[in-house]
Short mmCIF file of C-alpha atoms in Angstrom, two decimals:
data_model
loop_
_atom_site.label_atom_id
_atom_site.label_comp_id
_atom_site.label_asym_id
_atom_site.label_seq_id
_atom_site.Cartn_x
_atom_site.Cartn_y
_atom_site.Cartn_z
CA MET A 1152 12.26 -15.55 -9.33
CA THR A 1153 10.66 -12.49 -7.55
CA THR A 1154 10.82 -8.76 -8.61
CA SER A 1155 11.08 -5.92 -6.11
CA VAL A 1156 10.39 -2.37 -6.77
CA LEU A 1157 11.47 0.80 -5.01
CA ALA A 1158 9.71 3.99 -6.04
CA ILE A 1159 11.74 7.04 -5.52
CA GLY A 1160 10.01 10.33 -5.48
CA THR A 1161 12.61 13.18 -5.88
CA GLY A 1162 12.39 16.91 -6.46
CA LYS A 1163 12.98 16.24 -10.10
CA GLY A 1164 10.81 13.50 -10.91
CA LEU A 1165 10.00 9.70 -10.03
CA PHE A 1166 12.83 7.19 -10.43
CA LEU A 1167 12.08 3.36 -10.33
CA ALA A 1168 14.50 0.75 -9.20
CA ARG A 1169 14.01 -2.61 -10.00
CA SER A 1170 15.74 -6.15 -8.73
CA ASP A 1171 15.19 -9.54 -10.06
CA ASP A 1172 17.71 -11.17 -7.71
CA ASP A 1173 16.58 -11.03 -4.42
CA ARG A 1174 17.44 -7.20 -3.99
CA LYS A 1175 21.35 -8.01 -4.65
CA THR A 1176 21.43 -5.70 -7.73
CA TRP A 1177 19.02 -2.89 -8.93
CA GLU A 1178 18.47 -1.12 -12.46
CA ILE A 1179 17.02 2.38 -11.99
CA ASN A 1180 15.02 4.18 -14.75
CA GLY A 1181 13.79 7.57 -14.78
CA PRO A 1182 13.08 10.36 -14.23
CA HIS A 1183 9.35 9.79 -14.92
CA PHE A 1184 7.56 13.11 -14.47
CA PRO A 1185 10.85 15.01 -14.92
CA MET A 1186 11.29 18.41 -13.53
CA THR A 1187 8.52 17.82 -10.93
CA GLY A 1188 8.43 17.16 -7.03
CA VAL A 1189 7.20 13.89 -6.45
CA TYR A 1190 6.18 14.02 -2.72
CA SER A 1191 4.17 11.00 -2.53
CA VAL A 1192 4.25 7.51 -3.91
CA GLY A 1193 1.80 4.42 -3.58
CA ILE A 1194 2.54 0.72 -4.62
CA ASP A 1195 -0.93 -1.01 -4.43
CA THR A 1196 -0.22 -4.75 -4.31
CA ARG A 1197 -4.08 -5.55 -3.81
CA ARG A 1198 -4.52 -5.03 -7.48
CA ASP A 1199 -3.68 -7.30 -10.45
CA PRO A 1200 -1.45 -5.84 -12.01
CA VAL A 1201 0.13 -4.00 -9.25
CA ARG A 1202 -0.66 -0.27 -9.60
CA LEU A 1203 1.70 2.62 -8.95
CA LEU A 1204 0.49 5.95 -7.93
CA ALA A 1205 2.55 9.12 -7.65
CA GLY A 1206 1.61 12.48 -6.07
CA VAL A 1207 3.10 15.00 -8.73
CA GLU A 1208 3.69 18.86 -8.05
CA SER A 1209 4.46 20.80 -11.43
CA SER A 1210 5.16 24.61 -11.23
CA HIS A 1211 3.66 24.69 -14.56
CA PHE A 1212 0.70 22.40 -14.53
CA GLY A 1213 -0.04 22.12 -10.92
CA PRO A 1214 -0.57 19.19 -8.55
CA ILE A 1215 -1.89 15.82 -10.07
CA VAL A 1216 -1.90 12.30 -9.21
CA GLY A 1217 -0.87 9.69 -11.93
CA TYR A 1218 -0.91 5.95 -12.05
CA SER A 1219 0.47 3.18 -13.84
CA ASP A 1220 -0.38 -0.45 -14.11
CA ASP A 1221 2.52 -1.63 -16.16
CA LEU A 1222 5.29 -0.99 -13.46
CA GLY A 1223 5.91 2.62 -15.07
CA GLY A 1224 5.91 1.73 -18.44
CA SER A 1225 3.18 4.12 -19.24
CA TRP A 1226 1.27 6.61 -17.01
CA GLN A 1227 -2.11 7.63 -16.93
CA GLU A 1228 -2.86 11.39 -15.84
CA PRO A 1229 -6.78 12.13 -15.57
CA ALA A 1230 -8.05 14.65 -17.91
CA THR A 1231 -9.67 16.58 -14.89
CA ARG A 1232 -7.95 16.92 -11.72
CA PRO A 1233 -8.80 13.92 -9.29
CA ILE A 1234 -8.17 15.79 -6.03
CA ALA A 1235 -9.57 19.32 -5.65
CA PHE A 1236 -10.97 21.41 -2.79
CA PRO A 1237 -14.57 22.15 -3.10
CA GLU A 1238 -14.99 25.79 -4.52
CA GLU A 1239 -16.77 26.89 -1.09
CA SER A 1240 -13.62 25.70 1.00
CA GLU A 1241 -11.85 28.78 -0.47
CA SER A 1242 -8.69 26.60 -0.65
CA ALA A 1243 -6.67 25.37 -3.58
CA LEU A 1244 -4.57 22.34 -3.76
CA ALA A 1245 -0.77 22.62 -3.45
CA ARG A 1246 0.51 19.14 -3.12
CA VAL A 1247 -0.40 15.44 -2.29
CA TRP A 1248 1.97 14.62 0.52
CA GLN A 1249 0.53 10.83 1.14
CA ILE A 1250 -1.03 8.05 -0.76
CA ALA A 1251 -2.27 5.16 1.35
CA PRO A 1252 -3.89 2.11 0.12
CA ALA A 1253 -6.43 0.86 2.57
CA PRO A 1254 -5.85 -3.16 3.86
CA ALA A 1255 -6.88 -5.80 1.80
CA ASP A 1256 -10.28 -6.07 2.71
CA GLN A 1257 -10.90 -2.74 1.45
CA PRO A 1258 -9.34 -3.54 -2.09
CA ASP A 1259 -10.36 -0.20 -4.18
CA VAL A 1260 -9.90 2.28 -1.23
CA VAL A 1261 -7.00 4.65 -1.41
CA TYR A 1262 -6.65 7.63 0.72
CA ALA A 1263 -4.47 10.68 -0.06
CA GLY A 1264 -3.64 13.59 2.50
CA THR A 1265 -2.74 16.90 1.12
CA GLU A 1266 -1.30 20.41 1.70
CA PRO A 1267 -3.49 22.30 2.75
CA GLN A 1268 -4.36 20.04 5.56
CA GLY A 1269 -7.11 17.87 3.69
CA LEU A 1270 -7.93 14.18 3.44
CA PHE A 1271 -9.33 12.55 0.47
CA ARG A 1272 -10.70 9.13 -0.18
CA SER A 1273 -10.81 6.97 -3.47
CA ILE A 1274 -12.99 3.82 -4.01
CA ASP A 1275 -11.82 3.10 -7.41
CA GLY A 1276 -8.10 2.33 -6.68
CA GLY A 1277 -6.98 5.99 -6.77
CA VAL A 1278 -8.30 7.38 -9.86
CA THR A 1279 -10.74 9.71 -8.62
CA TYR A 1280 -11.15 10.91 -5.09
CA GLU A 1281 -14.05 12.28 -2.69
CA PHE A 1282 -13.52 14.98 -0.17
CA VAL A 1283 -13.55 13.90 3.40
CA ARG A 1284 -15.57 16.84 4.59
CA GLY A 1285 -15.58 15.85 8.47
CA LEU A 1286 -11.95 16.31 8.98
CA TRP A 1287 -11.90 19.85 7.22
CA ASP A 1288 -14.99 20.95 9.25
CA HIS A 1289 -13.42 20.31 12.42
CA PRO A 1290 -13.43 23.17 14.70
CA HIS A 1291 -9.86 22.92 15.35
CA ARG A 1292 -8.86 23.48 11.78
CA PRO A 1293 -8.63 27.30 11.77
CA GLU A 1294 -5.77 27.02 14.51
CA TRP A 1295 -3.78 24.26 12.65
CA GLY A 1296 -0.38 25.74 11.65
CA ALA A 1297 2.15 25.19 8.86
CA GLY A 1298 5.22 22.99 9.55
CA PHE A 1299 8.52 23.96 7.90
CA GLY A 1300 7.39 22.06 4.77
CA GLY A 1301 3.90 23.55 4.95
CA PRO A 1302 0.58 22.66 6.29
CA ALA A 1303 0.14 19.10 5.47
CA ILE A 1304 -1.58 15.63 6.25
CA HIS A 1305 1.64 13.43 5.71
CA THR A 1306 0.41 10.17 7.43
CA ILE A 1307 -2.62 8.22 6.91
CA ILE A 1308 -3.24 4.84 8.44
CA PRO A 1309 -6.59 2.94 7.99
CA HIS A 1310 -7.08 0.66 10.90
CA ALA A 1311 -6.17 -2.93 10.02
CA THR A 1312 -9.52 -4.62 11.19
CA ASP A 1313 -12.01 -1.80 11.24
CA PRO A 1314 -12.87 0.15 7.92
CA LYS A 1315 -14.39 3.12 9.77
CA ARG A 1316 -11.28 3.80 11.66
CA VAL A 1317 -8.62 5.85 10.22
CA LEU A 1318 -5.57 7.71 12.07
CA VAL A 1319 -3.92 10.76 10.31
CA ALA A 1320 -1.20 13.21 11.41
CA MET A 1321 -0.19 16.47 10.21
CA SER A 1322 2.26 19.43 10.69
CA THR A 1323 1.12 21.07 12.58
CA GLY A 1324 -1.78 19.92 14.39
CA GLY A 1325 -0.73 16.45 15.39
CA VAL A 1326 -2.71 13.27 15.60
CA TYR A 1327 -6.42 12.99 14.77
CA ARG A 1328 -8.91 9.88 14.67
CA THR A 1329 -12.10 8.60 13.46
CA GLU A 1330 -14.19 5.87 14.45
CA ASP A 1331 -17.18 6.57 12.18
CA GLY A 1332 -15.79 6.76 8.56
CA GLY A 1333 -14.60 10.29 8.72
CA ASP A 1334 -17.71 12.15 9.62
CA ASN A 1335 -16.25 13.07 13.30
CA TRP A 1336 -12.81 13.30 14.52
CA GLN A 1337 -11.07 13.82 17.71
CA ALA A 1338 -7.59 15.13 18.59
CA SER A 1339 -5.49 12.02 19.99
CA ASN A 1340 -1.96 13.90 21.36
CA SER A 1341 -2.24 13.27 25.07
CA GLY A 1342 1.39 12.70 26.11
CA ILE A 1343 2.91 14.21 22.96
CA ARG A 1344 5.34 17.36 24.04
CA ALA A 1345 5.03 20.55 21.99
CA TYR A 1346 8.04 22.31 23.67
CA PHE A 1347 7.46 25.29 21.43
CA LEU A 1348 4.17 26.30 22.94
CA PRO A 1349 3.19 28.10 26.09
CA ASP A 1350 1.29 24.71 27.03
CA GLU A 1351 3.76 22.19 26.26
CA TYR A 1352 1.02 19.41 26.24
CA PRO A 1353 -2.16 20.99 24.42
CA GLU A 1354 -4.89 19.20 23.08
CA PHE A 1355 -3.71 19.94 19.74
CA GLY A 1356 -1.09 21.97 18.02
CA GLN A 1357 1.89 19.33 18.02
CA CYS A 1358 4.28 18.93 15.03
CA VAL A 1359 3.93 15.20 14.60
CA HIS A 1360 6.33 14.28 11.67
CA LYS A 1361 5.46 10.64 11.11
CA VAL A 1362 3.18 7.78 12.51
CA ALA A 1363 3.69 4.01 12.05
CA ALA A 1364 1.38 1.21 12.72
CA SER A 1365 2.71 -2.12 14.35
CA PRO A 1366 1.45 -5.10 12.33
CA GLY A 1367 -0.48 -7.93 14.43
CA ARG A 1368 -0.96 -5.27 17.15
CA PRO A 1369 -4.14 -2.89 15.76
CA GLU A 1370 -3.76 -0.64 18.71
CA GLN A 1371 -0.27 -0.01 18.64
CA TYR A 1372 1.51 2.85 16.98
CA PHE A 1373 4.88 4.56 17.04
CA ALA A 1374 5.33 8.32 16.53
CA GLN A 1375 8.34 10.57 15.74
CA ASN A 1376 7.74 14.15 16.77
CA HIS A 1377 9.50 17.45 16.46
CA HIS A 1378 11.75 16.46 19.27
CA GLY A 1379 10.04 13.43 20.83
CA VAL A 1380 9.59 9.71 20.01
CA TYR A 1381 6.45 7.89 21.26
CA ARG A 1382 4.22 4.79 21.30
CA SER A 1383 0.74 4.34 21.80
CA ASP A 1384 -0.76 1.04 23.02
CA ASP A 1385 -4.34 2.12 22.88
CA ALA A 1386 -4.79 3.20 19.07
CA GLY A 1387 -3.36 6.68 19.65
CA ALA A 1388 -5.71 7.91 22.61
CA THR A 1389 -2.45 8.07 24.82
CA TRP A 1390 1.31 8.30 23.94
CA VAL A 1391 4.36 7.54 26.00
CA SER A 1392 7.97 8.35 25.30
CA ILE A 1393 10.35 5.81 24.03
CA ALA A 1394 13.28 8.01 23.06
CA ASP A 1395 15.52 6.70 25.77
CA GLY A 1396 18.34 4.71 24.11
CA LEU A 1397 18.54 7.07 21.10
CA PRO A 1398 21.24 9.50 20.42
CA SER A 1399 18.52 12.29 19.77
CA ASP A 1400 14.67 12.44 19.95
CA PHE A 1401 14.63 14.52 16.67
CA GLY A 1402 14.00 13.14 13.31
CA PHE A 1403 11.38 12.69 10.82
CA ALA A 1404 11.25 8.95 9.72
CA MET A 1405 9.63 6.29 11.59
CA VAL A 1406 8.97 2.82 10.04
CA ALA A 1407 7.51 -0.36 11.32
CA HIS A 1408 8.46 -4.04 10.38
CA PRO A 1409 5.61 -5.54 8.19
CA HIS A 1410 5.82 -8.80 9.65
CA ARG A 1411 7.21 -8.46 13.29
CA PRO A 1412 5.10 -6.95 15.72
CA GLY A 1413 7.08 -4.16 17.99
CA VAL A 1414 9.92 -3.83 15.46
CA ILE A 1415 10.49 -0.21 14.34
CA TYR A 1416 13.28 1.62 12.58
CA ASN A 1417 14.09 5.23 13.14
CA PHE A 1418 16.84 7.70 11.55
CA PRO A 1419 17.69 10.22 14.29
CA LEU A 1420 18.88 13.71 13.62
CA GLU A 1421 20.79 16.00 16.02
CA ALA A 1422 17.99 18.74 16.47
CA ASP A 1423 15.53 20.93 14.96
CA GLY A 1424 18.60 23.38 14.57
CA ARG A 1425 21.15 21.05 13.33
CA ARG A 1426 19.29 18.78 10.98
CA TYR A 1427 22.07 15.89 10.31
CA PRO A 1428 22.81 12.73 11.99
CA PRO A 1429 24.41 12.95 15.67
CA GLU A 1430 28.09 13.05 15.55
CA ALA A 1431 27.74 13.01 11.67
CA ARG A 1432 27.62 9.45 11.71
CA CYS A 1433 25.13 7.63 9.25
CA ARG A 1434 23.14 5.22 11.58
CA VAL A 1435 19.92 3.58 11.39
CA TYR A 1436 18.46 2.61 14.81
CA ARG A 1437 16.18 -0.74 15.24
CA SER A 1438 14.06 -1.67 18.42
CA GLU A 1439 12.92 -5.15 18.63
CA ASP A 1440 10.79 -4.49 21.66
CA ALA A 1441 8.42 -1.57 20.85
CA GLY A 1442 11.11 0.87 21.63
CA ALA A 1443 12.14 -0.23 25.13
CA THR A 1444 15.85 -0.59 23.76
CA TRP A 1445 17.52 0.56 20.49
CA GLN A 1446 20.45 -0.85 18.46
CA PRO A 1447 22.48 1.32 15.98
CA LEU A 1448 22.81 -0.28 12.55
CA SER A 1449 25.55 0.79 10.25
CA ASP A 1450 27.41 -1.83 8.69
CA GLY A 1451 28.14 -0.94 5.11
CA LEU A 1452 26.93 2.87 5.89
CA PRO A 1453 29.47 5.50 5.07
CA ALA A 1454 32.06 5.81 7.82
CA GLU A 1455 32.98 9.31 6.84
CA PRO A 1456 31.25 12.27 8.30
CA PHE A 1457 27.63 12.27 7.20
CA TYR A 1458 25.50 15.24 7.00
CA PRO A 1459 22.67 14.79 4.68
CA THR A 1460 19.05 14.53 6.04
CA VAL A 1461 16.48 11.75 5.86
CA LEU A 1462 13.00 13.29 5.27
CA ARG A 1463 9.61 11.89 6.65
CA ASP A 1464 8.65 9.49 3.76
CA ALA A 1465 12.31 8.76 2.59
CA MET A 1466 12.53 5.61 4.69
CA CYS A 1467 10.49 2.53 4.17
CA ALA A 1468 10.35 -1.26 4.40
CA ASP A 1469 9.15 -3.70 1.43
CA ASN A 1470 6.96 -6.90 2.16
CA ALA A 1471 9.56 -9.52 1.54
CA GLU A 1472 9.88 -12.78 3.59
CA THR A 1473 12.98 -11.30 4.92
CA VAL A 1474 12.30 -7.65 4.89
CA GLY A 1475 14.24 -5.12 3.07
CA ILE A 1476 14.86 -1.67 4.51
CA TYR A 1477 15.58 1.51 2.49
CA PHE A 1478 16.13 5.22 3.10
CA GLY A 1479 17.38 8.00 0.71
CA THR A 1480 18.76 11.39 1.61
CA ARG A 1481 18.36 15.05 0.38
CA GLY A 1482 21.89 14.49 -1.01
CA GLY A 1483 20.14 12.09 -3.74
CA GLU A 1484 21.92 8.89 -2.21
CA VAL A 1485 19.80 5.85 -1.36
CA PHE A 1486 20.87 2.88 0.64
CA ALA A 1487 19.14 -0.54 1.06
CA SER A 1488 19.36 -3.60 3.36
CA ARG A 1489 18.15 -6.71 2.28
CA ASN A 1490 18.48 -8.51 5.69
CA GLU A 1491 16.34 -6.10 7.88
CA GLY A 1492 19.15 -3.67 8.50
CA GLU A 1493 21.83 -6.13 9.33
CA HIS A 1494 24.11 -5.12 6.46
CA TRP A 1495 23.48 -1.81 4.05
CA HIS A 1496 24.60 -1.12 0.59
CA GLN A 1497 24.31 2.09 -1.69
CA ILE A 1498 22.00 1.42 -4.75
CA ALA A 1499 21.77 5.27 -5.91
CA ALA A 1500 23.84 8.43 -5.86
CA HIS A 1501 23.67 11.71 -7.25
CA LEU A 1502 19.94 11.90 -7.67
CA PRO A 1503 17.75 14.91 -7.03
CA GLU A 1504 16.77 15.24 -3.12
CA VAL A 1505 15.16 12.16 -2.25
CA LEU A 1506 11.63 13.09 -0.94
CA CYS A 1507 9.77 9.68 -0.63
CA LEU A 1508 10.22 5.97 -1.01
CA ARG A 1509 7.84 2.93 -1.19
CA ALA A 1510 9.22 -0.58 -1.85
CA SER A 1511 7.31 -3.97 -2.45
CA VAL A 1512 7.82 -7.24 -4.06
CA VAL A 1513 5.47 -7.30 -7.13
#
């Protein structure tokens, strides 16, 4: 028997869903950290026992990162803040937008992306973090803007085979890469359009919403932009559009299948000014050929008009042999597929707005 865990970060705390019958049924408990915004969650399966991490924003106590080594039975909250900007930066942590464990060959390394646009690195499994100053000191930083949700690093992808290479994406600013462990960074937005700027193809300034890495193809990435869906086959150096076949090129989510290279999932929205699904139809789109073609997946999803938004980290895949796909909405609904998107069922309703999801077999 295997156990699957789905961590659901919401605007009013963290909920944990557990399944012991191959994801047919789920039991949900919570909220943990009630009346806080949980903007990021991580499930670190490299550790034994598995560690859950949560980026928590409290209006009273401020932002913290908590962790649990007993699947949410208890939580550790460090006495001193594990993530904090140096005093000389003249900046303060607003929230943690991303928690990203590194590959298995870096067993204690965890990255965190923050608002404002900072990157932090832990070498003790996410208990304490060090500031990655190289990115903060980049000459572009004074010109990075704030997306609608704030100035945030929301994507961190440690390279699959080279520990010195990391890709990040931010709103706004775009994609940046390092090849020397974080000392130096370069903007990597060639081919990504920023229609809202006078120069529609600038070196930086794009509002990239999410980037996903293709397993088994270390140099292949997929990006959902603020109007635009892209693929890179050269580790992010250049990007080409793969939006043909989608009903819209706007959205937030981009998810890569963890076992099958080139298989990706997307949840399109009508437009930046109409943030609901095209034709008000609830559909996940899957590509099995790296974005050359797309297939709508809706079996089991609501048939009536559907208007909720799916945010950038509110869609994920688990690591089961037959992969599960999940998404949550700002209306508090969570949907799951235990067969790679072929059929869906609703596993939660009436939750607070869903901000982020992470799922894993533990």
